[in-house]
Every structure is written in C-alpha cells, then in structure tokens.
mmCIF file of C-alpha atoms in Angstrom:
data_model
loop_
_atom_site.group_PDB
_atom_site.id
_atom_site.type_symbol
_atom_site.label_atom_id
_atom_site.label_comp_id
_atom_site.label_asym_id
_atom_site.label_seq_id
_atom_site.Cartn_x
_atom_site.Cartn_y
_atom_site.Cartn_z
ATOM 1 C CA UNK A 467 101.488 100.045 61.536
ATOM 2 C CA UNK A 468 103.094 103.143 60.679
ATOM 3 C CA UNK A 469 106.871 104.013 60.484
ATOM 4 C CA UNK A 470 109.993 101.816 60.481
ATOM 5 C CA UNK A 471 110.237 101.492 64.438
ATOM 6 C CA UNK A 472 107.322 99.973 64.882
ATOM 7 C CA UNK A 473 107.490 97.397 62.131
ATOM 8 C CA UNK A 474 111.243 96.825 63.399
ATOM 9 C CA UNK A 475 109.871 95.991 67.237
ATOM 10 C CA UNK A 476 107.004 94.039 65.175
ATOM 11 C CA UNK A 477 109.966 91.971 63.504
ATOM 12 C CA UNK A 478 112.275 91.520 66.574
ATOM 13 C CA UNK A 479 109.375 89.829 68.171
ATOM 14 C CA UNK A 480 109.066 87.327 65.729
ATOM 15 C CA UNK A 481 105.531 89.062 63.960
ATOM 16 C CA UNK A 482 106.148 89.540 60.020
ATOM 17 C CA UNK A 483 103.674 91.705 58.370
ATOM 18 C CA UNK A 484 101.249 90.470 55.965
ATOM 19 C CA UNK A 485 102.652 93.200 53.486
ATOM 20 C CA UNK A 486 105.152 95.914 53.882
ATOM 21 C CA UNK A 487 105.256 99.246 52.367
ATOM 22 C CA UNK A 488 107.926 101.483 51.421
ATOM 23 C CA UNK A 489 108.273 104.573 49.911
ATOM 24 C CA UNK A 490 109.918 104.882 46.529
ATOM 25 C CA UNK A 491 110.729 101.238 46.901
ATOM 26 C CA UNK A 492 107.429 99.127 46.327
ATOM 27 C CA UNK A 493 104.818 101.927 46.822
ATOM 28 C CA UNK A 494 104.930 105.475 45.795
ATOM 29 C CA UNK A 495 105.667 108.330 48.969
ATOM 30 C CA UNK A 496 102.358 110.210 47.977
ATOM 31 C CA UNK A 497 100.125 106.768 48.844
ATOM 32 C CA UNK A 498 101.947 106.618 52.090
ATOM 33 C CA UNK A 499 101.004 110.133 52.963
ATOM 34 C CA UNK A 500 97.408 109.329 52.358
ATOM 35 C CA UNK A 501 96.747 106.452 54.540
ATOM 36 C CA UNK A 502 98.947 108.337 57.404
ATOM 37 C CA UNK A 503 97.511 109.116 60.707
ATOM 38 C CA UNK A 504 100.812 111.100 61.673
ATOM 39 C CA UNK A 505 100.989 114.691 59.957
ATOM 40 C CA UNK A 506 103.876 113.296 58.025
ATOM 41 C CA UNK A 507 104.274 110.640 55.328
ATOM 42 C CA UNK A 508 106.063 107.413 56.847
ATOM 43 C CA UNK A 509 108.499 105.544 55.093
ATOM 44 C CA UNK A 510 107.290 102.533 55.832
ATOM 45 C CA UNK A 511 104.147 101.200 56.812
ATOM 46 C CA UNK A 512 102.939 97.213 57.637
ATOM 47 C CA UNK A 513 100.280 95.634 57.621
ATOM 48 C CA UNK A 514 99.749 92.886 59.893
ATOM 49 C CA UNK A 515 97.587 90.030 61.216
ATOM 50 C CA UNK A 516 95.612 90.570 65.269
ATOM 51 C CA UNK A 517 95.477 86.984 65.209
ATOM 52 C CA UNK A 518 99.766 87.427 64.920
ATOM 53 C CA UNK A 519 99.817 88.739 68.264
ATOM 54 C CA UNK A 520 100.945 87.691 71.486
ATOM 55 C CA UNK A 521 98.732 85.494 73.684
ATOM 56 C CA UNK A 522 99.207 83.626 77.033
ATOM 57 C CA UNK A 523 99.803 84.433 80.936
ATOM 58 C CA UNK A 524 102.458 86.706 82.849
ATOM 59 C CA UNK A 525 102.312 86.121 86.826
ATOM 60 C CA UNK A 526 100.912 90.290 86.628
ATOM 61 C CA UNK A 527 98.217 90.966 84.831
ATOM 62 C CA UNK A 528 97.152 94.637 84.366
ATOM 63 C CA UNK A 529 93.119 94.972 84.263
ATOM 64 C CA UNK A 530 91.622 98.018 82.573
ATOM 65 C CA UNK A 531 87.830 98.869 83.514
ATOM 66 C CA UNK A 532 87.419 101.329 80.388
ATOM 67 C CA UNK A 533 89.995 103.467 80.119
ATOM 68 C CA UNK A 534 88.944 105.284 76.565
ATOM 69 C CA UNK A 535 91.846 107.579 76.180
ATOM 70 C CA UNK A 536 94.314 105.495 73.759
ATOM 71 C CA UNK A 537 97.027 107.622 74.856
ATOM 72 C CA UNK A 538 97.177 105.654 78.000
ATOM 73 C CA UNK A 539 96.036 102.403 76.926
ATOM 74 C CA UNK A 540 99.321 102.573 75.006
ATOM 75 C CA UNK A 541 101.354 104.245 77.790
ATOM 76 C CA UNK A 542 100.136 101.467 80.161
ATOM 77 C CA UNK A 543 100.937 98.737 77.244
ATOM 78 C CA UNK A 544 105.032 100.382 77.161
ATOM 79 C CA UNK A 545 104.715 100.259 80.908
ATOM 80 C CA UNK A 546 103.539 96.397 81.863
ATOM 81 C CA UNK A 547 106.371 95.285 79.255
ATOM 82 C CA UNK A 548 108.815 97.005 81.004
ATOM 83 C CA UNK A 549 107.782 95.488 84.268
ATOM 84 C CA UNK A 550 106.594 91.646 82.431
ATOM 85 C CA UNK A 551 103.182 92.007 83.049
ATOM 86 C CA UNK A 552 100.396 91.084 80.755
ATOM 87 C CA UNK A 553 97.150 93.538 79.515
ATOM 88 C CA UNK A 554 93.376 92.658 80.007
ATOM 89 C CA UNK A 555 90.704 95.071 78.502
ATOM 90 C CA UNK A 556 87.466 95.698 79.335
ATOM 91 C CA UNK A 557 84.250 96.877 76.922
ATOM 92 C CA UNK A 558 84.566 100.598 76.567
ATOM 93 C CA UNK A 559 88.225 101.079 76.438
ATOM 94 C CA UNK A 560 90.302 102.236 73.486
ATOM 95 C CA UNK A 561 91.853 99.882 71.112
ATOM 96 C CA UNK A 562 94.918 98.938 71.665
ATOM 97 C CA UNK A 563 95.885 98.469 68.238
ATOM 98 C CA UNK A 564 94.463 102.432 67.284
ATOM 99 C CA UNK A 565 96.820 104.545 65.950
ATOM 100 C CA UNK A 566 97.450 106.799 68.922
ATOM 101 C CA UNK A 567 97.817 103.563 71.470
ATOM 102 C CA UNK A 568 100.213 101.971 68.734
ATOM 103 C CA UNK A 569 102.425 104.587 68.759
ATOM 104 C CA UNK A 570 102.032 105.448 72.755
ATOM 105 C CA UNK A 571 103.012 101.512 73.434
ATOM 106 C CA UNK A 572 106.397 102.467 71.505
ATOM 107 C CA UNK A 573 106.028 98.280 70.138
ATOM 108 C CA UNK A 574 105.347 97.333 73.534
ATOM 109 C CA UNK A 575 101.971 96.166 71.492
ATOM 110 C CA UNK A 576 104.000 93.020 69.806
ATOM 111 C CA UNK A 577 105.489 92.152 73.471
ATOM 112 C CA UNK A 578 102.741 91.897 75.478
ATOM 113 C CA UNK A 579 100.105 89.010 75.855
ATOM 114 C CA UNK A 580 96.469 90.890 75.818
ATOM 115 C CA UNK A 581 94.503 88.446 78.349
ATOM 116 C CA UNK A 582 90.492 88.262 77.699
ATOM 117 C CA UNK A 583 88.271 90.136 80.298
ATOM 118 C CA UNK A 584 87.053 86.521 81.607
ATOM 119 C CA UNK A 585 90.647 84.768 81.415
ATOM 120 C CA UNK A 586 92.343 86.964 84.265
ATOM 121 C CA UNK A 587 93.972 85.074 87.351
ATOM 122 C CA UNK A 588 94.685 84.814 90.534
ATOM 123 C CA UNK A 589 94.137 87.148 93.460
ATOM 124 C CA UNK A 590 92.431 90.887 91.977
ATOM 125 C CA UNK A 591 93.827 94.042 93.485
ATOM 126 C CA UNK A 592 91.595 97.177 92.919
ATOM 127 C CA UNK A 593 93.104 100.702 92.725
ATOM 128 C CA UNK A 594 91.417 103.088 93.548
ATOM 129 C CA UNK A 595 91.924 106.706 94.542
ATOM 130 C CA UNK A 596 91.143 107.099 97.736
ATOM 131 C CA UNK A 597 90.069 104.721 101.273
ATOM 132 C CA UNK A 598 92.570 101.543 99.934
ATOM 133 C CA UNK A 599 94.849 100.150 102.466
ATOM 134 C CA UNK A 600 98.064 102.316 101.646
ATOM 135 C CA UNK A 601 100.405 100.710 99.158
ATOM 136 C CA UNK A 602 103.877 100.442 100.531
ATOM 137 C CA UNK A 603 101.813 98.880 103.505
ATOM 138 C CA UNK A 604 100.487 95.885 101.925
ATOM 139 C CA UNK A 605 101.544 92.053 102.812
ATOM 140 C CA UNK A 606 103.407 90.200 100.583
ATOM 141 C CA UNK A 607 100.880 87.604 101.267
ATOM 142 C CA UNK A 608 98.283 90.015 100.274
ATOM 143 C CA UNK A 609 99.917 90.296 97.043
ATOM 144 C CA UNK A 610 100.930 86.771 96.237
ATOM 145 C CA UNK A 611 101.465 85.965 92.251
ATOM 146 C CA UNK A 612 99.285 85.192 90.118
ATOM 147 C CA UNK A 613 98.102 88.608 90.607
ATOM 148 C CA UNK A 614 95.366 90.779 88.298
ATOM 149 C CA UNK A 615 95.203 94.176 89.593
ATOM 150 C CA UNK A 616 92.330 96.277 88.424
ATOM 151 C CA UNK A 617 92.311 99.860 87.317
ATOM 152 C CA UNK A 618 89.550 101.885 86.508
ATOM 153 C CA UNK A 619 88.608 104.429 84.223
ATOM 154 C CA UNK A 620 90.180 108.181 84.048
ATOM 155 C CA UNK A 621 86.850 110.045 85.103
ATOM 156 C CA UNK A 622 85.253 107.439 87.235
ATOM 157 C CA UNK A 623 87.131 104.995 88.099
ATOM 158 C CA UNK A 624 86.153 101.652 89.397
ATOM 159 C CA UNK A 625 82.479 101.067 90.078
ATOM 160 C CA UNK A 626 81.967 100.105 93.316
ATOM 161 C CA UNK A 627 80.441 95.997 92.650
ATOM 162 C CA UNK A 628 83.797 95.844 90.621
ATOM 163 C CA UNK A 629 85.703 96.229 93.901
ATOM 164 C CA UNK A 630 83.877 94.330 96.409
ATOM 165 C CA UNK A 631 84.693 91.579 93.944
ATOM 166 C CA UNK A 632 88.064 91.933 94.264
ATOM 167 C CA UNK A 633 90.238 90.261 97.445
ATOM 168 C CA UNK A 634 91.674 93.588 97.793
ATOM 169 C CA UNK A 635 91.427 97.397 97.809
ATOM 170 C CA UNK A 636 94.667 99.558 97.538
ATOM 171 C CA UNK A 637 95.508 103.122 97.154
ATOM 172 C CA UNK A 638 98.683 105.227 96.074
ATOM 173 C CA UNK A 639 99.673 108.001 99.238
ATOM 174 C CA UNK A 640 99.729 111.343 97.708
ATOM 175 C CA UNK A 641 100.876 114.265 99.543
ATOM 176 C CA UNK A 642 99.729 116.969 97.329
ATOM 177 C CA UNK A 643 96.487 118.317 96.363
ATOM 178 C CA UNK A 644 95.425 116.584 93.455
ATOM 179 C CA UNK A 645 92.106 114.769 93.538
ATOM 180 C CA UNK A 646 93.659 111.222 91.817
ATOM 181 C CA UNK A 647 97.008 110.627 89.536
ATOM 182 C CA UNK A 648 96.423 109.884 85.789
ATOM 183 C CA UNK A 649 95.383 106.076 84.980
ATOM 184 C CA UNK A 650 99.104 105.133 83.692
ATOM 185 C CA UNK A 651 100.219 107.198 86.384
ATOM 186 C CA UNK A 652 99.230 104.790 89.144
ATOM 187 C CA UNK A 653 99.465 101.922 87.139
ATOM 188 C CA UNK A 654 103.080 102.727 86.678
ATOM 189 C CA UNK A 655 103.232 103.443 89.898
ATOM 190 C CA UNK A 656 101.656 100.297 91.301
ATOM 191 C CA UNK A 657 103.812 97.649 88.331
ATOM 192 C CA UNK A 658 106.684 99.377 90.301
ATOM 193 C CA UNK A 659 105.554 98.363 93.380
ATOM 194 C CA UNK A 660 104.829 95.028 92.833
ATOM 195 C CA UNK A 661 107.951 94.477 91.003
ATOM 196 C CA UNK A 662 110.013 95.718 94.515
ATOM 197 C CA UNK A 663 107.928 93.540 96.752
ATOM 198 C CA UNK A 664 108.474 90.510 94.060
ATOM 199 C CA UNK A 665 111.933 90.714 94.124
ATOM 200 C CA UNK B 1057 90.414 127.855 79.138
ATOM 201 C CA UNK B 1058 87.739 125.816 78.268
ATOM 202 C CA UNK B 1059 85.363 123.504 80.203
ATOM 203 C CA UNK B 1060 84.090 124.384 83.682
ATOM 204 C CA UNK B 1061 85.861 121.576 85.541
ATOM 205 C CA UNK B 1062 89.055 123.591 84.450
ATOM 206 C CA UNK B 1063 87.566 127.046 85.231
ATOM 207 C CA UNK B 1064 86.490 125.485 88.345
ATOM 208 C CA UNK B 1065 89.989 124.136 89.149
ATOM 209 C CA UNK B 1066 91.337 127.903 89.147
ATOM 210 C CA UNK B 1067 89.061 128.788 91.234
ATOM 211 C CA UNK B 1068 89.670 126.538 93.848
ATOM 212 C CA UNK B 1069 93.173 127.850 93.690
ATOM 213 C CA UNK B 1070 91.874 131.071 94.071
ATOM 214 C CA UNK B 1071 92.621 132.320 90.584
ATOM 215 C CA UNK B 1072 89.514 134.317 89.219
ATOM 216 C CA UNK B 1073 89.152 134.331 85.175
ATOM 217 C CA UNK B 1074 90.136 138.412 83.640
ATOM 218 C CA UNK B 1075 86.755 137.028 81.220
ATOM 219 C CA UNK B 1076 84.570 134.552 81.461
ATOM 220 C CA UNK B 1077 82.547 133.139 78.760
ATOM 221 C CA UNK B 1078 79.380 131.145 79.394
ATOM 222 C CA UNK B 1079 77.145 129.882 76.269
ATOM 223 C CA UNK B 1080 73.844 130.712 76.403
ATOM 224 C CA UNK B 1081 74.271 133.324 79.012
ATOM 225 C CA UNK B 1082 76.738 136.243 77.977
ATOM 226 C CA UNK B 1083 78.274 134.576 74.636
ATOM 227 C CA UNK B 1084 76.803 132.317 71.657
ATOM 228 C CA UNK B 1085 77.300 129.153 71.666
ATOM 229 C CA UNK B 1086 78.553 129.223 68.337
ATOM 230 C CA UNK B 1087 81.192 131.200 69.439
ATOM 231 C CA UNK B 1088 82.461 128.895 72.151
ATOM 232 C CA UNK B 1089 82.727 126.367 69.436
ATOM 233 C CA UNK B 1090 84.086 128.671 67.076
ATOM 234 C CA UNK B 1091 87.178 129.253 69.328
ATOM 235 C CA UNK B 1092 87.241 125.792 70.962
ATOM 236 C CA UNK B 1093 90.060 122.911 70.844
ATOM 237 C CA UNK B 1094 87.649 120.426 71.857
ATOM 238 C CA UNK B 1095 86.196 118.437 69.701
ATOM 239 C CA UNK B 1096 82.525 119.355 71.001
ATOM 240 C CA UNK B 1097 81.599 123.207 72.065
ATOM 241 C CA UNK B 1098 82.292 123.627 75.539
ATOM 242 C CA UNK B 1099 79.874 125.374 77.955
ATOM 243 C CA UNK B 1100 82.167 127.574 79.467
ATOM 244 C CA UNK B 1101 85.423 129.545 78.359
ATOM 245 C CA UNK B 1102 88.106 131.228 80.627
ATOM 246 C CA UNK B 1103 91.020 133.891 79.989
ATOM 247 C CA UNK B 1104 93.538 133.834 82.315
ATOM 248 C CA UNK B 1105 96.902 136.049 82.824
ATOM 249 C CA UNK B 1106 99.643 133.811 82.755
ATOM 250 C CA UNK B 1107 101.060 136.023 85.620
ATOM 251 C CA UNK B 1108 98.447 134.768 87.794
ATOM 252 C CA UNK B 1109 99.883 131.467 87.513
ATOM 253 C CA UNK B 1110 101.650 130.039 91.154
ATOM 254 C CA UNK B 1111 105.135 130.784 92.029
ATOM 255 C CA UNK B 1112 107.528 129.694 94.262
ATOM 256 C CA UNK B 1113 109.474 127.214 95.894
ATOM 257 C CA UNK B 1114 108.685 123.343 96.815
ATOM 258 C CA UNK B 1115 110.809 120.784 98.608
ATOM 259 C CA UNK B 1116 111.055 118.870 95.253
ATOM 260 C CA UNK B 1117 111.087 119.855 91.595
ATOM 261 C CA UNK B 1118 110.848 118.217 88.855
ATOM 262 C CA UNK B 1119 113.009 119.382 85.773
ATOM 263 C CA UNK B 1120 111.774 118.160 82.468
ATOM 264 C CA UNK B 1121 114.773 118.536 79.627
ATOM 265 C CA UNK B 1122 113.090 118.724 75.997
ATOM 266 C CA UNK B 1123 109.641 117.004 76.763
ATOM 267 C CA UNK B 1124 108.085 117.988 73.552
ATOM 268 C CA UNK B 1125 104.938 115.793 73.949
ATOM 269 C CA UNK B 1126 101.807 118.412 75.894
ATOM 270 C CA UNK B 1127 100.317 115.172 76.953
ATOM 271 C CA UNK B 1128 103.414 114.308 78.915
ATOM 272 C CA UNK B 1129 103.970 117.585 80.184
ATOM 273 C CA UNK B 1130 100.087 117.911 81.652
ATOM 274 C CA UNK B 1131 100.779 114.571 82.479
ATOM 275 C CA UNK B 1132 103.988 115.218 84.910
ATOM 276 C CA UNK B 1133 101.839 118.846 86.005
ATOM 277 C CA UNK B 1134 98.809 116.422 87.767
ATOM 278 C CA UNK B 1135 102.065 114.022 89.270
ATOM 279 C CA UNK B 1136 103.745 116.648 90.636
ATOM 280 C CA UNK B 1137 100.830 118.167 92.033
ATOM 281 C CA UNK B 1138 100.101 114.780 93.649
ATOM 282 C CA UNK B 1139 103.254 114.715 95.377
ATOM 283 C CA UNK B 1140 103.147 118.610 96.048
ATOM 284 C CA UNK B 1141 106.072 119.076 94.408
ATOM 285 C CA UNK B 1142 107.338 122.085 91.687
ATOM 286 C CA UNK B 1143 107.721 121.531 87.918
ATOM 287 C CA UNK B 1144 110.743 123.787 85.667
ATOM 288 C CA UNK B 1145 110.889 123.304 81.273
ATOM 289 C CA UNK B 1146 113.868 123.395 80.018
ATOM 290 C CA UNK B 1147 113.518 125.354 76.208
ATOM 291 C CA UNK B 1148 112.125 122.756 74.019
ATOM 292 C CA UNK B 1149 109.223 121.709 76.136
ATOM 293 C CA UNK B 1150 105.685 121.881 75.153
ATOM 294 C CA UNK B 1151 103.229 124.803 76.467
ATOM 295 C CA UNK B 1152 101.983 123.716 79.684
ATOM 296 C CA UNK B 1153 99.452 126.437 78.859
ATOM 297 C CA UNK B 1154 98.570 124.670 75.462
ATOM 298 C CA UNK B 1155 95.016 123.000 75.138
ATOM 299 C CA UNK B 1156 96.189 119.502 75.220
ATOM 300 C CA UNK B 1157 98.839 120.151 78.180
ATOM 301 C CA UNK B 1158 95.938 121.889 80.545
ATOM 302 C CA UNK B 1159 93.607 119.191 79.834
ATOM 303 C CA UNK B 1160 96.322 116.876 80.937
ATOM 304 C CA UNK B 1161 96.701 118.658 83.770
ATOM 305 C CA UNK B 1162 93.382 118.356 85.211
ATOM 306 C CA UNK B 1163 93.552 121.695 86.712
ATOM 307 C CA UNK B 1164 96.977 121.071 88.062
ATOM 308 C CA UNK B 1165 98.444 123.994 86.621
ATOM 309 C CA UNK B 1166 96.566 126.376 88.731
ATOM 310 C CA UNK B 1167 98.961 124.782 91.754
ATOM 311 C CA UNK B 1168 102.060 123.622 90.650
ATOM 312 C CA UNK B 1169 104.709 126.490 90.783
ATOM 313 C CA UNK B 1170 106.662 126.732 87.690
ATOM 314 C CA UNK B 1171 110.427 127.255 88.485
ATOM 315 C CA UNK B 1172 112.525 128.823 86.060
ATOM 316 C CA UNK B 1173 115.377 126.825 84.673
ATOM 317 C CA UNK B 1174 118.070 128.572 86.190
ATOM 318 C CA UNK B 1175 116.562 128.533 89.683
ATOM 319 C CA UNK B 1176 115.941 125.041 90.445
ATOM 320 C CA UNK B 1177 117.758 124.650 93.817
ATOM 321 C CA UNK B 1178 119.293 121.642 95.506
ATOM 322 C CA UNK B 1179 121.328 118.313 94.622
ATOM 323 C CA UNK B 1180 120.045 117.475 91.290
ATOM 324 C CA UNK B 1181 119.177 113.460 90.544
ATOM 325 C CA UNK B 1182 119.115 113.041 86.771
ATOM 326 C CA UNK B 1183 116.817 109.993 86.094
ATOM 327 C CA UNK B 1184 118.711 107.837 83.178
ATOM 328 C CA UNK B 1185 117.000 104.831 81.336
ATOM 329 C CA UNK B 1186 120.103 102.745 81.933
ATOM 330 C CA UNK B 1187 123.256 102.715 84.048
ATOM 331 C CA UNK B 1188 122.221 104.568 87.270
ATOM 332 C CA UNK B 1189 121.824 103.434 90.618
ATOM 333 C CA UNK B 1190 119.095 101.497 91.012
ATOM 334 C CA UNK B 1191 116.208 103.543 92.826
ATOM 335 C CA UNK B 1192 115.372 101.718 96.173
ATOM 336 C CA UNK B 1193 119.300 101.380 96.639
ATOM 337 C CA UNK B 1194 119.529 104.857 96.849
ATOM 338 C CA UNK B 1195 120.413 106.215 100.028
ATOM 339 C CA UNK B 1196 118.613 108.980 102.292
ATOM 340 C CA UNK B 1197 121.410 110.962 102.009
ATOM 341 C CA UNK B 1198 121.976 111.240 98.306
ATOM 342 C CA UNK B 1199 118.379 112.303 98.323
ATOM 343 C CA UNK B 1200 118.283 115.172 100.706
ATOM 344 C CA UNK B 1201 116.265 117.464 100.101
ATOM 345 C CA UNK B 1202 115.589 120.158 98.795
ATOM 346 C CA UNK B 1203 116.199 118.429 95.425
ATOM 347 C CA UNK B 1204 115.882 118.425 91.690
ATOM 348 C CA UNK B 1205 114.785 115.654 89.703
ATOM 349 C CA UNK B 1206 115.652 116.040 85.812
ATOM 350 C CA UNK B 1207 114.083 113.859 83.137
ATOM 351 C CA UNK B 1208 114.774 114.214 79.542
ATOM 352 C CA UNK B 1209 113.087 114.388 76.054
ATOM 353 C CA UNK B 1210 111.081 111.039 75.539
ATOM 354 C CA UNK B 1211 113.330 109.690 72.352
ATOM 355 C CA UNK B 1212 116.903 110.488 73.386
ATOM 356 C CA UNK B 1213 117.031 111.040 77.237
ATOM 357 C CA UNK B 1214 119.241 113.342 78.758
ATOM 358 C CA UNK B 1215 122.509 114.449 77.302
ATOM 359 C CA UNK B 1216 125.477 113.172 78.650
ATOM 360 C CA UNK B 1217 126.842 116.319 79.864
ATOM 361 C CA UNK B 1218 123.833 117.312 81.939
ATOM 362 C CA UNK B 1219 124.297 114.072 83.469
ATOM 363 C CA UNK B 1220 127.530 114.624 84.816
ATOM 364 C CA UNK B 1221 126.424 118.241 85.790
ATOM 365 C CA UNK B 1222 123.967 116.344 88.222
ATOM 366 C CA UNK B 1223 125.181 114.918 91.838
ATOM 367 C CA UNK B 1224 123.628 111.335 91.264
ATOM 368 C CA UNK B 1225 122.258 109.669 88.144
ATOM 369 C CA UNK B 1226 119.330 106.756 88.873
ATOM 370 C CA UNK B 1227 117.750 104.409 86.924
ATOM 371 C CA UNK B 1228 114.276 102.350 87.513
ATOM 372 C CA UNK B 1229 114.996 98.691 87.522
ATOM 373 C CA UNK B 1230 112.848 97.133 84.803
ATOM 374 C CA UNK B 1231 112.102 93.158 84.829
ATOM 375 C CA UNK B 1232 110.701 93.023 81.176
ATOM 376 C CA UNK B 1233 111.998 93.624 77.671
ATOM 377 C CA UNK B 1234 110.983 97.098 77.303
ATOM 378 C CA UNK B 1235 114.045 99.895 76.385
ATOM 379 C CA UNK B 1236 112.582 102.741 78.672
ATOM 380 C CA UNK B 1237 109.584 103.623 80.270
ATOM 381 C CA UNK B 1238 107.685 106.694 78.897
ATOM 382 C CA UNK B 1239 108.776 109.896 80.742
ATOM 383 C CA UNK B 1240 105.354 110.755 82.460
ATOM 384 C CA UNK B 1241 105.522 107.187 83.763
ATOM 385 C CA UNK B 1242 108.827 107.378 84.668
ATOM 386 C CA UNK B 1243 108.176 110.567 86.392
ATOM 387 C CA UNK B 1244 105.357 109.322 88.369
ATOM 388 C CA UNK B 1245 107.439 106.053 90.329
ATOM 389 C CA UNK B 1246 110.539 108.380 91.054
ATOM 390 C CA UNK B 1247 108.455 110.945 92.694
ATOM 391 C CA UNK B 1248 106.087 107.719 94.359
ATOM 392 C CA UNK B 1249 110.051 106.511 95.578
ATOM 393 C CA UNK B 1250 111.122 109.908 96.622
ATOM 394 C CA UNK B 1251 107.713 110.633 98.676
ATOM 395 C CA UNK B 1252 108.320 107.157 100.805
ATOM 396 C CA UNK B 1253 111.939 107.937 101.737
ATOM 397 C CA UNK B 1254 110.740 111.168 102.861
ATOM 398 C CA UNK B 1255 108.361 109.857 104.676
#
C-alpha cells in the first residue's frame, strides 16, 4: 500500500501493516521509487496481511458480475462505505487490492467487508440497463433488507440466467441519449436509492 | 480517435471524421499501433476538429471546478449525457478530448455541449461533501431550472468563496464512514435527484 493516506485509513481501522516503509527513515527514497506504481516515489509504503481485512455482513451487499476495470471496482468500494454496504466479487473482475482499485477506494478497502460470491443474502436485485421496473417506483417491500443487488459488467452487463435468478429486475430512468451509465455510476446511483427508501 | 465504437459514436451524432484511418485498408497496421494509446493496435483511427464538437444550451449543466482526473471527467461526460444535460471545465480540468477522458466517455462527447465557464446560466447549486442541505430536502423551488450544478476537484472540494457565490449549497447524506464520495459518483446521484424532481 502506497503513500501515507492509505496506510493512515489502514491504521484508523484497526489494520497494522506487517512492515512499514519510509523514506530516509528505515528505507532509502530511491527503493521506494522502484517498487512504486504511481509516477512518483511515496514516502511511505506498507505492507500488509489480506487475511487482515475486513470480513462479515452489512444489511446491502453490492454484487459485481465481472467488472475488470479496477478503476471502478475501487470507485464502487469508496462508494458502498459511504452508504454501509458490503462488496461481493465475482471471477473475472479486477482485484480489489490492485494498485489502481487501492487508490480509487481512497481506504474505503480497510472499511468494507468483501462477502464471497456464494455467501451473499437476502433478496437479489439485478440492474440492468434497460426493461427493469423503474427505480424510484419500486416497493419498499420489494426491497426489504437483507438485500444483494447485482451489477454487471461495463460492456455486457448481466447475463441473462444471472437475472432470472434474481427476485428482481430494476433499471435507472435516463432522459438522455446514452446507451447505459458507467458501472459505479448506477451503483452509486442505486446505494443512494436504497439508502432514501431505508430511511 | 481510436476504436470504431468511438468513430461510430460520432457518427451517430452526425459528426463525420476530417481522416479516417482503417488498418489493413488505407493505413498499416503498424502505424495504428505506432500512434495508438491503447494498449493493443486499434482497427480504426479518427481525426476530428474540435470545432465540430456540440454547442449549446441544456436545461442543466454540470460545472466541474479543478477535476484533474480524465477518468472522472469522461466519467461525468457519459452521466450527463444520460440525463441530457450540458457539461462546463473550469481551468484545471483534464482534456475531455484526452485518450483516457474519450474512452470514458463512451462516445458521449460527440453529444454533450460544452459550455464555457463564463456562460453557465441559471441558479447555481454547489454540491459540498459536508454541511449543505441534505438533497431530497431540497425544495422544487431552489432547484428551478435552468440550473448549474458545480462540483469541485476530487481532494479539496470547492473553495469556500465559490460556495458562497452559488444560490444553494447541498450535500448527499451518507450512512457509512466514508469522508466523501468520489466526484463522478457524486455527480451521477445529484443529477439521478435532480432528473426525479423534474419529473
């Protein structure tokens, strides 16, 4: 984990590294600047343990159907802490613990419990782009917690015999042109949502 | 431009390439990879004149202060294209016309109008992390349109003085522990909010 605001969000969740590095202190700059994934050298970087982080349930989980780009696998990590929901991952999408999905999740990463595939709850809401029943115009009942809601992948989306399984099918209104919104688009969209018909 | 789907795109929008490049039929494909961002040749290659890009007016803009990130800014392009709304940059932005930004876009930027700073029209709703009303609480009124929604640079917000320059400042309630969302997700539930009060 690269620079000293990740390993700080690391630390105010209760996750020490394994070892921590810092330049001109215990490790010289020029070693930093060679492991780096960021065109500059970090000050610090930690190293820590997968098995350090969280685990357990949220009442929303957010299901990913591989989504490969890690730039929103760690947009969508930022965005279920802020609404207290938890992250499920499917085969095929990016790690979550990549450098470009660390540093999208903004430490989000040491927050959120990452729920196996198998392990996910309670009543599963597909997105999807287009033919869902309008959100906004969903029952309560329809979306009663525990809830996994299922997104799919940026170019596809979600195969068809991944729907039917679910109880329900829902779909963002757009007014515009655009063929479908971004993957943490709608999934931002959809936390917020959830979280106004929750409250 | 490079891929077809993006070629495509400007097409649709009825905006015709000043040169096309197509490997295997009037280039090399070694070229095409030659001059390619992608990290595999693409097929096809497009140049475009920037003043061929849509102007104009919509009902709602969104006004990004100092998003740096071209992911974020491609990003808000496809969201405000969902809601057929208008995008303005502030200085400080990244290209929207940069590689990663028009992949991000996903051909949105052949129909979002970009509005110069200086002529976004309306009341103007600054979206703060913290502190504003919360959105949902907001009323019709203070969102009449035609309006201006400004978000600012993804690590420090909006300065305080283009706050108070606005008529309203909002904030997205947030149940979890997060300190912000990220500005394209952000983006993406206040233009979801403002499309079902106008509605």
């Amino acid at each position: 984990v690269e620079t000293e605001d990740l390993v700080d969000a690391a630390r105010e969740a209760g996750i020490e590294p394994v070892e921590l590095f810092v330049a001109g202190e215990n490790v010289e700059p020029e070693v930093l600047a060679v492991v780096s994934t960021l065109g500059h050298a970090p000050r610090v970087v930690g190293l820590f343990r997968r098995a350090d982080l969280p685990t357990g349930r949220r009442n929303v989980t957010v299901a990913l159907w591989r989504v490969g780009d890690p730039g929103n696998v760690g947009t969508l990590l930022r965005t279920t802490d802020a609404f207290g929901a938890a992250l499920s991952l499917s085969e095929g999408c990016a790690d979550p613990l990549g450098p470009r999905a660390l540093r999208a999740s903004a430490g989000a990463v040491f927050r959120v419990p990452l729920v196996p595939w198998e392990e996910t709850e309670g009543r599963r809401v597909a997105l999807v782009a287009h033919g869902g029943v309008p959100m906004g115009e969903v029952s309560r009942a329809d979306v009663a917690l525990p809830l996994t809601l299922v997104l799919g992948s940026e170019r596809d989306g979600l195969p068809e015999s991944l729907v039917t399984q679910c109880h329900l099918a829902v779909s963002i209104p757009l007014s515009g042109d655009a063929e479908s919104l971004n993957v943490a688009a709608a999934g931002a969209i959809a936390l917020y949502e959830l979280s106004r018909g929750a409250s």
